[in-house]
CSV table of N, CA, C and O in Angstrom, one decimal:
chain,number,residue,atom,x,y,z
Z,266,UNK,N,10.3,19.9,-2.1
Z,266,UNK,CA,9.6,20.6,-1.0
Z,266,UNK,C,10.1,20.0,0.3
Z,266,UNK,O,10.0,18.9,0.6
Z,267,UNK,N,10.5,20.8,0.9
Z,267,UNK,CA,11.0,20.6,2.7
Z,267,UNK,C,10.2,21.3,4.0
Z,267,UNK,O,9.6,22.4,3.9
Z,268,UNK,N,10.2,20.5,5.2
Z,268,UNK,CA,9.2,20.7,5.8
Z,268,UNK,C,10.0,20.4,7.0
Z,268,UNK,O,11.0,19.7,6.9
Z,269,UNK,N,9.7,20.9,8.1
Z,269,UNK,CA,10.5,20.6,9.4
Z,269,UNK,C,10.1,19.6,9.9
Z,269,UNK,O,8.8,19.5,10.0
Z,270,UNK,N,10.8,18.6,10.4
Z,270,UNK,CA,10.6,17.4,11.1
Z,270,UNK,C,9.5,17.7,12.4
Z,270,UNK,O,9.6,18.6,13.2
Z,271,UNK,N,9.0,17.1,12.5
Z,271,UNK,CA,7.7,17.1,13.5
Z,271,UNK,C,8.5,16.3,14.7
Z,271,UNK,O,8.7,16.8,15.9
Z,272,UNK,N,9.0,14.8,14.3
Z,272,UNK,CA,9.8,14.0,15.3
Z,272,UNK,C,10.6,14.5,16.2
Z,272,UNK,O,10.8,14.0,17.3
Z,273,UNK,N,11.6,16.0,15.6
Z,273,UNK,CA,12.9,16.3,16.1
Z,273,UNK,C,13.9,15.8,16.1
Z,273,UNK,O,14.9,16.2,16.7
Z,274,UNK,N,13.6,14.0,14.9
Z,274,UNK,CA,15.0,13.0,14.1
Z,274,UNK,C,15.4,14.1,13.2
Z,274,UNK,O,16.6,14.3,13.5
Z,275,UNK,N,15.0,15.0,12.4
Z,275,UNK,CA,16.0,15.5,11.2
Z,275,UNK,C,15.5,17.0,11.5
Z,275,UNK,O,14.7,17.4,12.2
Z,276,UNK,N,16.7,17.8,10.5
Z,276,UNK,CA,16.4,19.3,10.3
Z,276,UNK,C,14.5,19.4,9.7
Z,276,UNK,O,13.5,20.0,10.1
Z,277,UNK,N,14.6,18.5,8.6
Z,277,UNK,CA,13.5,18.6,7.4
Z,277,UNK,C,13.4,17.2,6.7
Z,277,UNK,O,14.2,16.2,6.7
Z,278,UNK,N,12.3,17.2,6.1
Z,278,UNK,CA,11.8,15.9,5.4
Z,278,UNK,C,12.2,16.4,3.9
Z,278,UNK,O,11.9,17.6,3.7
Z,279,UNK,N,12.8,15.8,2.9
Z,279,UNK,CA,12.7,16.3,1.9
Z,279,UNK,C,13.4,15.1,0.9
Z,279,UNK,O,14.6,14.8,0.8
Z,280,UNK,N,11.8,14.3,-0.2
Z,280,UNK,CA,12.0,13.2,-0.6
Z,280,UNK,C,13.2,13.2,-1.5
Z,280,UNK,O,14.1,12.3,-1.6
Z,281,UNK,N,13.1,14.3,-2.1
Z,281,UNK,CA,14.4,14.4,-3.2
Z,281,UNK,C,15.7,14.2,-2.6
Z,281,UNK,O,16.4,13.5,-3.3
Z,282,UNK,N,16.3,14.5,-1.2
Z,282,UNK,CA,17.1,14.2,-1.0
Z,282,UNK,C,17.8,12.5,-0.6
Z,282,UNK,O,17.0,11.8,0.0
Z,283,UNK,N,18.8,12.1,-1.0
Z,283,UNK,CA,19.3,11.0,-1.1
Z,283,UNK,C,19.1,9.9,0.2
Z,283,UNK,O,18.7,8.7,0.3
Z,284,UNK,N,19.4,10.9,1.3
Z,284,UNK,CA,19.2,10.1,2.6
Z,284,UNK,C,17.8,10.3,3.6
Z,284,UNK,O,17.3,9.8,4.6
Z,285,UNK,N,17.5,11.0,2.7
Z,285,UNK,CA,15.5,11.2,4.1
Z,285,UNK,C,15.1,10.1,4.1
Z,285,UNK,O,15.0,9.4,3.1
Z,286,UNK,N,14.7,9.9,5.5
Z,286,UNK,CA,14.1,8.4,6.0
Z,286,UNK,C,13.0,8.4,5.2
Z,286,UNK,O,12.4,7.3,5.0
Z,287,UNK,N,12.4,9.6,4.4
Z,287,UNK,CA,10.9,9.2,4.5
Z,287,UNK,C,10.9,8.6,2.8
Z,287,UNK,O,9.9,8.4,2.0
Z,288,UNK,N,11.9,8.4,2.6
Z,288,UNK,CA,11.9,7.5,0.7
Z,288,UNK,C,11.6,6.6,1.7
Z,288,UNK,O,12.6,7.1,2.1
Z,289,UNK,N,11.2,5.7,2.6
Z,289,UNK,CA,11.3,4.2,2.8
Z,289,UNK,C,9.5,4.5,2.6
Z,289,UNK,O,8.7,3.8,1.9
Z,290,UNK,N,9.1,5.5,3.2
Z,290,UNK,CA,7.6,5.0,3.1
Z,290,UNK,C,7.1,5.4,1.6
Z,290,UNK,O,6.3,4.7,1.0
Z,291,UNK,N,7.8,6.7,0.9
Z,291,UNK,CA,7.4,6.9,-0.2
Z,291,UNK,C,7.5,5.5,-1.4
Z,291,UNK,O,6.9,5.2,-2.4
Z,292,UNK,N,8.5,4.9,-0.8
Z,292,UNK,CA,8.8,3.6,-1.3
Z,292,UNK,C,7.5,2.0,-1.3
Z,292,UNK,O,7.3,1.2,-2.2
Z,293,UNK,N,7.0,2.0,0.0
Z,293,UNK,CA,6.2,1.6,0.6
Z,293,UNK,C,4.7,1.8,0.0
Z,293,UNK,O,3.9,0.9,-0.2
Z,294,UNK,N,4.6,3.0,-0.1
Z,294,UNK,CA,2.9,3.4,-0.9
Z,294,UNK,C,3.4,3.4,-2.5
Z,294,UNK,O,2.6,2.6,-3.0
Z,295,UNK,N,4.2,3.8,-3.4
Z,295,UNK,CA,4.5,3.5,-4.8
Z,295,UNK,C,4.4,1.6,-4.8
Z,295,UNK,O,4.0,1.1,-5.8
Z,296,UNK,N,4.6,1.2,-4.2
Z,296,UNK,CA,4.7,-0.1,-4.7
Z,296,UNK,C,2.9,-0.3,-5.0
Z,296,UNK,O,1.9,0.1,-4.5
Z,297,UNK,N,3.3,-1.1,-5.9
Z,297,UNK,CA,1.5,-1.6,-6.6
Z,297,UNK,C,0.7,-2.3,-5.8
Z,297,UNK,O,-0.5,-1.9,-5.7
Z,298,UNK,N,1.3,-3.8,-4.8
Z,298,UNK,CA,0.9,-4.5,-4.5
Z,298,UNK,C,0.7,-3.4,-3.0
Z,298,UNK,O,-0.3,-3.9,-2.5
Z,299,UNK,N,1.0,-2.5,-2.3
Z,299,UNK,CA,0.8,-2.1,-1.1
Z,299,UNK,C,-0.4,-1.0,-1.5
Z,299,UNK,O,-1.4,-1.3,-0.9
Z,300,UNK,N,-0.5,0.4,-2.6
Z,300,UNK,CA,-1.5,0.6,-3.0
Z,300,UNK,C,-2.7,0.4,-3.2
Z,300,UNK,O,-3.6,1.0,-2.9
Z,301,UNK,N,-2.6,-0.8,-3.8
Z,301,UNK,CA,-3.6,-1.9,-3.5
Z,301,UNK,C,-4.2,-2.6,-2.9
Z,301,UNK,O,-5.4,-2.9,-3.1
Z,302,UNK,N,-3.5,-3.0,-1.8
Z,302,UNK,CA,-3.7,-3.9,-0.4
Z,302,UNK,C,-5.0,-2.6,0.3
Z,302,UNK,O,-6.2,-2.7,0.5
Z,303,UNK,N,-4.1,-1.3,0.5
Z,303,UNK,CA,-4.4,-0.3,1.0
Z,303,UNK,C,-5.9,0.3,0.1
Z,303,UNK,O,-6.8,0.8,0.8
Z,304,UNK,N,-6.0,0.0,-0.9
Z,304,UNK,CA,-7.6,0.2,-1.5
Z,304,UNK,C,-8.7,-0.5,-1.4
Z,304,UNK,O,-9.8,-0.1,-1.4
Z,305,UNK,N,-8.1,-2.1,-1.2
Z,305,UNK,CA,-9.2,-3.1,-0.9
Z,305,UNK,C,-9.4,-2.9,0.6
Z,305,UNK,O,-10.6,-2.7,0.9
Z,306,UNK,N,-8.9,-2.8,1.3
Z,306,UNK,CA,-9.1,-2.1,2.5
Z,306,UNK,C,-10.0,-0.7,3.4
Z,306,UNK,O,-10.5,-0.3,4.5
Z,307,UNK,N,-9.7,-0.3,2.0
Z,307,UNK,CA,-11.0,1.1,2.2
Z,307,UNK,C,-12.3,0.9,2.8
Z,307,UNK,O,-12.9,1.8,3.4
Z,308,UNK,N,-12.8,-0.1,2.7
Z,308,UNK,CA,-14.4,-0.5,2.7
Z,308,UNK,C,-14.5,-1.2,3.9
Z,308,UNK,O,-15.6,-1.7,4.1
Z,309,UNK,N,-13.5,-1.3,5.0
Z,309,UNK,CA,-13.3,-2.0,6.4
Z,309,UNK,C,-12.1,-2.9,6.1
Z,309,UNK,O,-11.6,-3.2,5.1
Z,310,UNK,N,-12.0,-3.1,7.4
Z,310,UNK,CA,-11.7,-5.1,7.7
Z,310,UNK,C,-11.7,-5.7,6.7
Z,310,UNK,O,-12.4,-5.4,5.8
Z,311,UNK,N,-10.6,-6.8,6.5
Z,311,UNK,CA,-10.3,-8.0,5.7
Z,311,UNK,C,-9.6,-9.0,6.2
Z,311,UNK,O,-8.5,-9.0,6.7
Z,312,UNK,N,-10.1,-9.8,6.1
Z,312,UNK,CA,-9.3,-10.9,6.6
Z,312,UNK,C,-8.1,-11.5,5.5
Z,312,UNK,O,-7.9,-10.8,4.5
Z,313,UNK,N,-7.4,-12.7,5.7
Z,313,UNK,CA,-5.7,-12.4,4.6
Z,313,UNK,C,-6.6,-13.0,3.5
Z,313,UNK,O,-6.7,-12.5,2.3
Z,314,UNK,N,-7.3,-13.9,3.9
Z,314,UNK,CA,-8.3,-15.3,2.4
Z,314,UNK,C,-8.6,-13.9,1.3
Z,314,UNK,O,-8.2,-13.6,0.2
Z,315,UNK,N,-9.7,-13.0,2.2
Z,315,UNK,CA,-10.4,-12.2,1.3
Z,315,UNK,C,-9.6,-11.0,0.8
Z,315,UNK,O,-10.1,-10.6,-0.2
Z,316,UNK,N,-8.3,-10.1,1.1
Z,316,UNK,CA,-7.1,-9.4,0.6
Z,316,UNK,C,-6.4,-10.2,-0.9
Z,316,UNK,O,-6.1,-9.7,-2.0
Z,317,UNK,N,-6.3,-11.5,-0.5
Z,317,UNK,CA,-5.6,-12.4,-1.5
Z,317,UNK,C,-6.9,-12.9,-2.6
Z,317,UNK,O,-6.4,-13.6,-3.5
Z,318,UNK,N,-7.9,-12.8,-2.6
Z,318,UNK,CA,-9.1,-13.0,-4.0
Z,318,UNK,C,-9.2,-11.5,-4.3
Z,318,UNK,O,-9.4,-11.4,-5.5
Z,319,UNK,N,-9.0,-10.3,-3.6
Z,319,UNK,CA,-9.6,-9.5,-4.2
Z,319,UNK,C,-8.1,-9.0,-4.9
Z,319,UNK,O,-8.1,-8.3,-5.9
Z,320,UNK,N,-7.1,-9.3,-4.2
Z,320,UNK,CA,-5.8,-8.4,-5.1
Z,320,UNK,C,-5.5,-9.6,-5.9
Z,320,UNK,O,-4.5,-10.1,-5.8
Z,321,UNK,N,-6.4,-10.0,-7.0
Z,321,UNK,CA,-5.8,-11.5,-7.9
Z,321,UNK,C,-4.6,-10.8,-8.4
Z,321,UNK,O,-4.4,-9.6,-8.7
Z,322,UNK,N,-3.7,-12.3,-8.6
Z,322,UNK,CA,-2.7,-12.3,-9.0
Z,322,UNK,C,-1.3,-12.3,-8.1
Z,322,UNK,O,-0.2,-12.4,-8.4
Z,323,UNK,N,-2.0,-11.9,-6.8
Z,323,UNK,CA,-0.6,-11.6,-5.7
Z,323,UNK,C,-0.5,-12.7,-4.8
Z,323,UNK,O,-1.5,-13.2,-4.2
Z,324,UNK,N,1.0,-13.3,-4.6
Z,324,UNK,CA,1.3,-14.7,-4.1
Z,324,UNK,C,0.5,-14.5,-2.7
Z,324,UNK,O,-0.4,-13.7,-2.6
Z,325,UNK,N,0.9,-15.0,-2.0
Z,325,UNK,CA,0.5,-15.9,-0.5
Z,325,UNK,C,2.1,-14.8,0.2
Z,325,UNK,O,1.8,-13.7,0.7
Z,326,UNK,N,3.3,-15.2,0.0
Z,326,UNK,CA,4.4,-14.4,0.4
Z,326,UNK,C,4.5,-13.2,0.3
Z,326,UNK,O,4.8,-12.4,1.3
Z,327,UNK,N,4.3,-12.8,-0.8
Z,327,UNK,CA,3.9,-11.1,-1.3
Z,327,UNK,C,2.7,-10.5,-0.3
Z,327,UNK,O,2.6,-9.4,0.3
Z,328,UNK,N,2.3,-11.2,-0.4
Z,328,UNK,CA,0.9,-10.5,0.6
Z,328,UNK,C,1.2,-10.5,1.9
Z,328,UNK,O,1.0,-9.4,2.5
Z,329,UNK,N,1.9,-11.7,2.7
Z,329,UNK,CA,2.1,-11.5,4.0
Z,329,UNK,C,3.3,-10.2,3.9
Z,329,UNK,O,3.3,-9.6,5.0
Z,330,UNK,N,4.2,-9.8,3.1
Z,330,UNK,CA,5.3,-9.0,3.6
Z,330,UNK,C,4.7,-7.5,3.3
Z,330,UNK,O,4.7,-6.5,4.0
Z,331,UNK,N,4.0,-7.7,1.9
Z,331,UNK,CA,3.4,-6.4,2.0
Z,331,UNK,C,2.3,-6.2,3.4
Z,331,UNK,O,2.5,-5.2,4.2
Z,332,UNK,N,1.3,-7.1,3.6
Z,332,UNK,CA,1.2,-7.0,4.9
Z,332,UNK,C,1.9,-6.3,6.1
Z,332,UNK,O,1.6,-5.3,6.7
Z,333,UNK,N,3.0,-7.3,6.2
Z,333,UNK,CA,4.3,-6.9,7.5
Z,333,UNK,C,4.8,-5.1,7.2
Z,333,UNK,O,4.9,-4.3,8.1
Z,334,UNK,N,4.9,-4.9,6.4
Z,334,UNK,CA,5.0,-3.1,5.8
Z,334,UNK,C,4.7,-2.5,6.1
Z,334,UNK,O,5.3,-1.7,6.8
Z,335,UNK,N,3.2,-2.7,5.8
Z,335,UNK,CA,2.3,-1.5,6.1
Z,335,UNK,C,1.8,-1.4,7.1
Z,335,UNK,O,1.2,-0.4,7.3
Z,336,UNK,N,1.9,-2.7,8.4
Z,336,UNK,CA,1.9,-2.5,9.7
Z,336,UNK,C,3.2,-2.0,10.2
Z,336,UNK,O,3.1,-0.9,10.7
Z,337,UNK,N,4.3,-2.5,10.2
Z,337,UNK,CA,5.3,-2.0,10.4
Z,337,UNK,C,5.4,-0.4,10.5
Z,337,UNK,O,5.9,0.1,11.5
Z,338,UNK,N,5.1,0.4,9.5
Z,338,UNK,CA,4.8,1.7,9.0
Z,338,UNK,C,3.4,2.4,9.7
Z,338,UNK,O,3.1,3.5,9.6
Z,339,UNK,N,2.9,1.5,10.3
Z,339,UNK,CA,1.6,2.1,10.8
Z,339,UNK,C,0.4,2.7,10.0
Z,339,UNK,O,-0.3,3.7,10.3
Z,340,UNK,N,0.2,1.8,9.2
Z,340,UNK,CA,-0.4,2.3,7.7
Z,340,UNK,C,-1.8,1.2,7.9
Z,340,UNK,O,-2.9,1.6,7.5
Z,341,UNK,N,-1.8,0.0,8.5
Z,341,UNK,CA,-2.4,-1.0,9.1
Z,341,UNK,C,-2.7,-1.7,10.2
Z,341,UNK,O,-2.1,-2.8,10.2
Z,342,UNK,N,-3.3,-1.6,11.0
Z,342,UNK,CA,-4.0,-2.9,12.1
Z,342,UNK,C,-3.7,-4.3,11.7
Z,342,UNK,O,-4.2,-4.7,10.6
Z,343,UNK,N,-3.0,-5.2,12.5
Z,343,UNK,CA,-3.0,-6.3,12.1
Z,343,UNK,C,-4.1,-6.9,13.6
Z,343,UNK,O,-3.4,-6.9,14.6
Z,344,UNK,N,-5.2,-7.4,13.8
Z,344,UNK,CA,-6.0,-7.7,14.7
Z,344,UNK,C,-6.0,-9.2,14.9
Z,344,UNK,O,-6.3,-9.8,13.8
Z,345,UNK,N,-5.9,-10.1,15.9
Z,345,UNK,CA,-5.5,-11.8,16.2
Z,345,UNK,C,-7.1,-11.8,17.1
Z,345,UNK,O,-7.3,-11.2,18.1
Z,346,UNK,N,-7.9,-12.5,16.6
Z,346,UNK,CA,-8.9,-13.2,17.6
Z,346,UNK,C,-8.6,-14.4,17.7
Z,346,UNK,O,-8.3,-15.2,16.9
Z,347,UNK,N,-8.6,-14.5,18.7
Z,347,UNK,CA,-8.3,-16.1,19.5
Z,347,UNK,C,-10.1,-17.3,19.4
Z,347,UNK,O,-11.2,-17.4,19.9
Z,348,UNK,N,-9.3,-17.9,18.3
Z,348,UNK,CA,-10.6,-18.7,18.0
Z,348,UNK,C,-9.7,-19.9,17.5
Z,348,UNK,O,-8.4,-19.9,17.6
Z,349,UNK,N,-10.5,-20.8,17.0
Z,349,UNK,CA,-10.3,-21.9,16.3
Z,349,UNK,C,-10.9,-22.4,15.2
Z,349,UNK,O,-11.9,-23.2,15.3
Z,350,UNK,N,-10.5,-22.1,13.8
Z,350,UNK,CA,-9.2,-21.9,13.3
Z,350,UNK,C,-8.5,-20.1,14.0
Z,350,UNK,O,-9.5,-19.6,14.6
Z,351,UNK,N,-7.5,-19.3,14.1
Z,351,UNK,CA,-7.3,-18.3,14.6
Z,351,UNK,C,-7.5,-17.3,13.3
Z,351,UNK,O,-7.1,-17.6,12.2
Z,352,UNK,N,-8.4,-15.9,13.9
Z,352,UNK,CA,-8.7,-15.5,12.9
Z,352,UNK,C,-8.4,-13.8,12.9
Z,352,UNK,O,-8.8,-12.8,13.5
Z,353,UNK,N,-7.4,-14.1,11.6
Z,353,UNK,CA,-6.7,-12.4,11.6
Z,353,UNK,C,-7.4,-11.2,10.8
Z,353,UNK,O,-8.0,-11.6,9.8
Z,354,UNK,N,-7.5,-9.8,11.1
Z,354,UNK,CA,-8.0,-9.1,10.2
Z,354,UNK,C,-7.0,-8.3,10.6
Z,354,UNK,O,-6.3,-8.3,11.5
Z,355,UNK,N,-7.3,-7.3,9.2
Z,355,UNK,CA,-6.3,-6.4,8.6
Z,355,UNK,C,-7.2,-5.0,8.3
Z,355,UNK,O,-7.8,-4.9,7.3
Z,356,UNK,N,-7.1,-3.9,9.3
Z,356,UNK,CA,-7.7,-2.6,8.9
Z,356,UNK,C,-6.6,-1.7,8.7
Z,356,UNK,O,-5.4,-1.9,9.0
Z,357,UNK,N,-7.1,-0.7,8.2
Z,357,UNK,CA,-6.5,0.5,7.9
Z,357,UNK,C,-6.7,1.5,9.5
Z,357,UNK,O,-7.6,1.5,10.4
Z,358,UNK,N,-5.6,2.2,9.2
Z,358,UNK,CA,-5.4,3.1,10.9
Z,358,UNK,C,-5.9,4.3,10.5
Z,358,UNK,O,-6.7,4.2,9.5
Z,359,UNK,N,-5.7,5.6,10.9
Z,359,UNK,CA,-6.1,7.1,10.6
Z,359,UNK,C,-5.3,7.2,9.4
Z,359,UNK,O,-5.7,7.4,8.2
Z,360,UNK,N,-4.2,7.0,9.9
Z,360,UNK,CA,-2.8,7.5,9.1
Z,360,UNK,C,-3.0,6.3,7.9
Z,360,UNK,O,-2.6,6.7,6.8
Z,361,UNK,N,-3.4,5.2,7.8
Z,361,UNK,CA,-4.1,4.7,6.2
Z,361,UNK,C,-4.6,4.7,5.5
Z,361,UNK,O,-4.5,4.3,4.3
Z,362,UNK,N,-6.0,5.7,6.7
Z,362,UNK,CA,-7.2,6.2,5.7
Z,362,UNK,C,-6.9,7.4,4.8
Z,362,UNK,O,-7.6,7.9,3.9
Z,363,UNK,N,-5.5,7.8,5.6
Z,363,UNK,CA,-5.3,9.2,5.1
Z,363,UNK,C,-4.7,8.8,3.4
Z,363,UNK,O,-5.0,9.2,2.3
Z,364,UNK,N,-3.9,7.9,3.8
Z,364,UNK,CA,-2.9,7.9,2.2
Z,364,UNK,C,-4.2,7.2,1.3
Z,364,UNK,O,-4.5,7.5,0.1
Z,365,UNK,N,-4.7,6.5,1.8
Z,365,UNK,CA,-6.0,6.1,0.5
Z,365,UNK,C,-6.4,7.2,-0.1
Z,365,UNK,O,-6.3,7.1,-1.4
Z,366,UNK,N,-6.7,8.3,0.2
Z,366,UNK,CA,-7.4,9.2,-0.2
Z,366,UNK,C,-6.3,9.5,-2.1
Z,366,UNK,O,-6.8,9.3,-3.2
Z,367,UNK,N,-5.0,9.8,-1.9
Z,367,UNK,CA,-4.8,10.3,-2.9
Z,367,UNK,C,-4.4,8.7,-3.8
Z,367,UNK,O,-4.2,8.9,-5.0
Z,368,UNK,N,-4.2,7.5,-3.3
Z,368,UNK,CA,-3.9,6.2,-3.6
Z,368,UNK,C,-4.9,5.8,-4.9
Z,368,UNK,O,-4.7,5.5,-6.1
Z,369,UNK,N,-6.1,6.0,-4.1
Z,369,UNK,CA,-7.5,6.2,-4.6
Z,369,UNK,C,-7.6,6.5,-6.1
Z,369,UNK,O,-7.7,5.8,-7.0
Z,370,UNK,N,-7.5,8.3,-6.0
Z,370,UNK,CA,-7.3,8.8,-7.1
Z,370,UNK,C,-6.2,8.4,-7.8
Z,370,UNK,O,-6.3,8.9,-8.9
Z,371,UNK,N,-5.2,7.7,-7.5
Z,371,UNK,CA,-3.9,7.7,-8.8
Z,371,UNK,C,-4.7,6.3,-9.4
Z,371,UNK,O,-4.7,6.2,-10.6
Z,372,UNK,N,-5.4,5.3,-8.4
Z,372,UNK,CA,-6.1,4.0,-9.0
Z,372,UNK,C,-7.5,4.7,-10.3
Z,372,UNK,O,-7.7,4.2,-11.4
Z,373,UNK,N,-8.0,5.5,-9.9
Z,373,UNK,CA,-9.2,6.1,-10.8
Z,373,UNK,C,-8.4,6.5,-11.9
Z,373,UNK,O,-8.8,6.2,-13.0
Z,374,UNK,N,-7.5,7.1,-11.7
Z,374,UNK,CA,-6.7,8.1,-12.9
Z,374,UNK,C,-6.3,6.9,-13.9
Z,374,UNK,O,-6.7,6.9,-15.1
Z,375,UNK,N,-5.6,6.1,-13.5
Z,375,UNK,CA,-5.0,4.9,-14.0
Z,375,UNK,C,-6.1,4.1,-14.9
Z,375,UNK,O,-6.0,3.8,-16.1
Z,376,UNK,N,-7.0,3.8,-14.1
Z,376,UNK,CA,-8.2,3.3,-15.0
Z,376,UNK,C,-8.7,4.4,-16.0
Z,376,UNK,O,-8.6,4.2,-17.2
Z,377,UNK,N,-9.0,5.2,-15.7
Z,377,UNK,CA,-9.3,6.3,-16.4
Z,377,UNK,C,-8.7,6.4,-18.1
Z,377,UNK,O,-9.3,6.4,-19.2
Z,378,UNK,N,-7.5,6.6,-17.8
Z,378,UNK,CA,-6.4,6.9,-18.9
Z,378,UNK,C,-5.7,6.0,-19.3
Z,378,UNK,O,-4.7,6.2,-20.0
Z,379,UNK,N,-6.0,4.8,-18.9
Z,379,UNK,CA,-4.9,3.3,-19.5
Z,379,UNK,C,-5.2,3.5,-21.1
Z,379,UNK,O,-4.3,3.3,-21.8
Z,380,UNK,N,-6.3,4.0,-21.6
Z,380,UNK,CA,-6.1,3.5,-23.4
Z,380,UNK,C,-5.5,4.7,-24.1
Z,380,UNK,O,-5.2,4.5,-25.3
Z,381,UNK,N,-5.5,6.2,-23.4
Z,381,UNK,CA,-4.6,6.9,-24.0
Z,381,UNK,C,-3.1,7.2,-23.5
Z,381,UNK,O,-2.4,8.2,-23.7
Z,382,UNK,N,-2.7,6.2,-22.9
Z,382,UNK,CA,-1.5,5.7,-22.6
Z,382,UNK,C,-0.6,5.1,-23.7
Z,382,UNK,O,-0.9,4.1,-24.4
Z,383,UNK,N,0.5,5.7,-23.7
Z,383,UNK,CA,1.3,5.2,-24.8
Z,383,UNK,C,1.5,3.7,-24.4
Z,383,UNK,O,1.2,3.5,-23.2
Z,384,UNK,N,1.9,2.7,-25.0
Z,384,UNK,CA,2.7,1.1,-24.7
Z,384,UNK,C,3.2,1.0,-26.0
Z,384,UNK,O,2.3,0.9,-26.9
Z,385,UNK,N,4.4,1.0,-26.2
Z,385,UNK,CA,5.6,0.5,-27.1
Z,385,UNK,C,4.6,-1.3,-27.4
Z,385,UNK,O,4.0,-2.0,-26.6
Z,386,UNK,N,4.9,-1.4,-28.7
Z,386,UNK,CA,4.8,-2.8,-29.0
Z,386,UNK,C,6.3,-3.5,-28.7
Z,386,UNK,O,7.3,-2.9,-28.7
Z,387,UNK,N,6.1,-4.7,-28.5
Z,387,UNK,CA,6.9,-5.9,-27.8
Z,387,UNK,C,8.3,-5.9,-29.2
Z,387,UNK,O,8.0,-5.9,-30.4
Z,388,UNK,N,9.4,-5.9,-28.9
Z,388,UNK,CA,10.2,-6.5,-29.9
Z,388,UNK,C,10.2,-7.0,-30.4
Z,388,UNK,O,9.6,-7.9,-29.9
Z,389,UNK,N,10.6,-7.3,-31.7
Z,389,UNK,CA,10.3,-8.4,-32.6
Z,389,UNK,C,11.7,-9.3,-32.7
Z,389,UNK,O,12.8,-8.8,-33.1
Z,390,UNK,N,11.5,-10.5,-32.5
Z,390,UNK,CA,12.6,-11.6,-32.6
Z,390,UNK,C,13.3,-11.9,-34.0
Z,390,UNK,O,14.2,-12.8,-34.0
């Protein structure tokens, strides 16, 4: 599907093709750990402590770049209060709340349907 550039960078947006800028964001929301970031976030504000308990299992480094991303992209608020210790929160923008919406549903679907999900058993040595 193609669509005319709103920016006036390109003729049209169109993911299938090889070179559209916009694989970098479609790239950006497929990743698990940014999906995610982006769902714990639904509910407001987070600061980085409470993003990193609630996405268990995601390093300290992972989180700050997935972080850096999805600000980067405009997908997030990164907010600096000047305190002591300094204390950062992390919201979602318009344009974040927007992609949650179908993010959302691919996380429900996923829970949903993990046990009629095919998984190959592991090879045997």
């Amino acid at each position: 599907m193609t669509t005319n550039c709103p920016s006036g960078q390109h003729a049209h947006h169109d993911v299938y093709a090889a070179q559209c800028p916009c694989r970098a964001l479609l790239d950006l929301l497929a990743n698990k750990w940014s999906a995610l970031a982006i769902g714990a976030l639904e509910d407001g504000p987070q600061r980085f402590g409470e993003l990193q308990r609630t996405l268990q299992g995601v390093s300290p480094k992972v989180l700050t770049q997935t972080l850096r991303r999805l600000e980067d992209f405009g997908i997030l608020d990164r907010t600096v209060y000047p305190a002591v210790p300094l204390h950062v929160e992390y919201a979602l923008t318009d344009l974040g709340k927007s992609a949650a919406i179908p993010l959302n549903a691919l996380r429900t679907w996923v829970e949903d349907n993990l046990d009629h999900a095919y998984r190959p058993e592991p090879a045997a040595s």
